[in-house]
Short mmCIF file of C-alpha atoms in Angstrom, two decimals:
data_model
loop_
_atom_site.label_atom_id
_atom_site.label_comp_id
_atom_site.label_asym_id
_atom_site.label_seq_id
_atom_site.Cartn_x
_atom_site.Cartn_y
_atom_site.Cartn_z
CA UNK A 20 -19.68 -29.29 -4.64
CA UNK A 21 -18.26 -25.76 -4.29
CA UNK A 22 -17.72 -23.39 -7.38
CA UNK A 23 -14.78 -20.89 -6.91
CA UNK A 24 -14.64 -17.61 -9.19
CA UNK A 25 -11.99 -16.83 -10.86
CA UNK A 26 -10.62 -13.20 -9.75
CA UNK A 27 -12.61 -11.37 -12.22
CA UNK A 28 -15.61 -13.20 -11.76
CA UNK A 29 -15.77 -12.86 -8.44
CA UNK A 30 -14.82 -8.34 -8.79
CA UNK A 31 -17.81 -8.47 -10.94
CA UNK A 32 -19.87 -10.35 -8.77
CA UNK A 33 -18.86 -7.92 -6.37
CA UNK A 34 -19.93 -4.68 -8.45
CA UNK A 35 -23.70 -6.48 -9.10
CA UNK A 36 -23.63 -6.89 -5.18
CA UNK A 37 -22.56 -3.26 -4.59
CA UNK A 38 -20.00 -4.35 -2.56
CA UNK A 39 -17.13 -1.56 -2.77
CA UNK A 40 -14.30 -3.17 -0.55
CA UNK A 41 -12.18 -4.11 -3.36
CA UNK A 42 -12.17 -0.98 -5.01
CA UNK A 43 -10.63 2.40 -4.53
CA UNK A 44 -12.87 5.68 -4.90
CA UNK A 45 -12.71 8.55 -7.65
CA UNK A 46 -11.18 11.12 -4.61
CA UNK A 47 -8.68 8.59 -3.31
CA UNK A 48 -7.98 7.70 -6.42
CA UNK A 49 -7.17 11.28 -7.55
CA UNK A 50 -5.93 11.90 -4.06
CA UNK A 51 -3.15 9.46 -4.60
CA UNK A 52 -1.96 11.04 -7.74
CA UNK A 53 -1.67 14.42 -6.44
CA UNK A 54 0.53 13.19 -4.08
CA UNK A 55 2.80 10.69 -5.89
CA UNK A 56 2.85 12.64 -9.62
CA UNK A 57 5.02 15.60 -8.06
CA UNK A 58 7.77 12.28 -5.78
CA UNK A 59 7.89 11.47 -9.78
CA UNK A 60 8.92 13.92 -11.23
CA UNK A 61 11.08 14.60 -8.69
CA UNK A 62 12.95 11.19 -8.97
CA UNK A 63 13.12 11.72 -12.99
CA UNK A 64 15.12 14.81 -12.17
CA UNK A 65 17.35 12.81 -9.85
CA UNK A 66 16.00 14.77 -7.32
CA UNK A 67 14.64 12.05 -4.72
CA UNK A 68 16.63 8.28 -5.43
CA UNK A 69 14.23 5.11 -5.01
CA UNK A 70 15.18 2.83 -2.63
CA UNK A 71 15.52 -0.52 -4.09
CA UNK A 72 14.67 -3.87 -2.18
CA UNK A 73 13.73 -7.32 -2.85
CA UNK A 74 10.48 -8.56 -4.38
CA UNK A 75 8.05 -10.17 -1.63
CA UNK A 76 10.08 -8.77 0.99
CA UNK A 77 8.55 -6.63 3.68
CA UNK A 78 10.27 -3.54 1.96
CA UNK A 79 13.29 -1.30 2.37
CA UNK A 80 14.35 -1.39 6.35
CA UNK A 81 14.23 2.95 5.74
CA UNK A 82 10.46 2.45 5.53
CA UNK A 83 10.86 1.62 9.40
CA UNK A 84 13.11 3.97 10.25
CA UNK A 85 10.95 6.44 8.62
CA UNK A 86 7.62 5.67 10.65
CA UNK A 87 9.98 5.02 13.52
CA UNK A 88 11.07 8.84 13.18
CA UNK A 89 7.58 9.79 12.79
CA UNK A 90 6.92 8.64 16.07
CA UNK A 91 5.70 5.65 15.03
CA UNK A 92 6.28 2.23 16.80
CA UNK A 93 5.90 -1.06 15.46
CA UNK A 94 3.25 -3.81 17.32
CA UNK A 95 5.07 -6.56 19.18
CA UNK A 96 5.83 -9.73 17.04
CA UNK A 97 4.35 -8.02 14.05
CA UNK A 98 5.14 -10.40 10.98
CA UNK A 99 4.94 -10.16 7.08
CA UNK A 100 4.68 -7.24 5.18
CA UNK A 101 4.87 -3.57 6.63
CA UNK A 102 1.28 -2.05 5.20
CA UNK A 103 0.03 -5.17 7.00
CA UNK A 104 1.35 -4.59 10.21
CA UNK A 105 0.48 -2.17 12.82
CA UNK A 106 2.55 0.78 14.03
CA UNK A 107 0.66 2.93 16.87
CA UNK A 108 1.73 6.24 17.60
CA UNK A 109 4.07 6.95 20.86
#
């Protein structure tokens, strides 16, 4: 007989456990803002234009040309989304 949890339960099963891997910390957290709040303002001045692609898709092919010009390069027979692929520096 196995019992699954239900997303919740199983976050708050997770927080009695002190298991932390599902969650984001206070500085990233506040880290991420800092960064994003000024890209959107920007973009509701018109100033930056989002780049629209489909849902479930592994994003807008300028997300690879941007790591690509980063000096970025993408792993061999990488598949699925980009954040879950690997891209190693050249």
């Amino acid at each position: 007989d196995v019992s699954i949890l239900e997303a919740y339960e199983r976050l708050i099963l997770d927080i009695i456990r002190g298991d932390q891997q599902h969650f984001v910390r206070r500085d990233e957290l506040k880290t991420g803002w800092e960064i994003f709040t000024p890209l959107l303002h920007m973009m509701n001045k018109g100033e930056v234009k989002s780049i629209p692609y489909k849902q479930r898709s592994p994003g807008p092919a300028e997300a690879d040309q941007l790591l690509k010009k980063a000096g970025y390069m993408q792993a061999h027979g990488c598949i699925g989304y980009l954040l879950h692929c690997k891209w190693y520096k050249t």
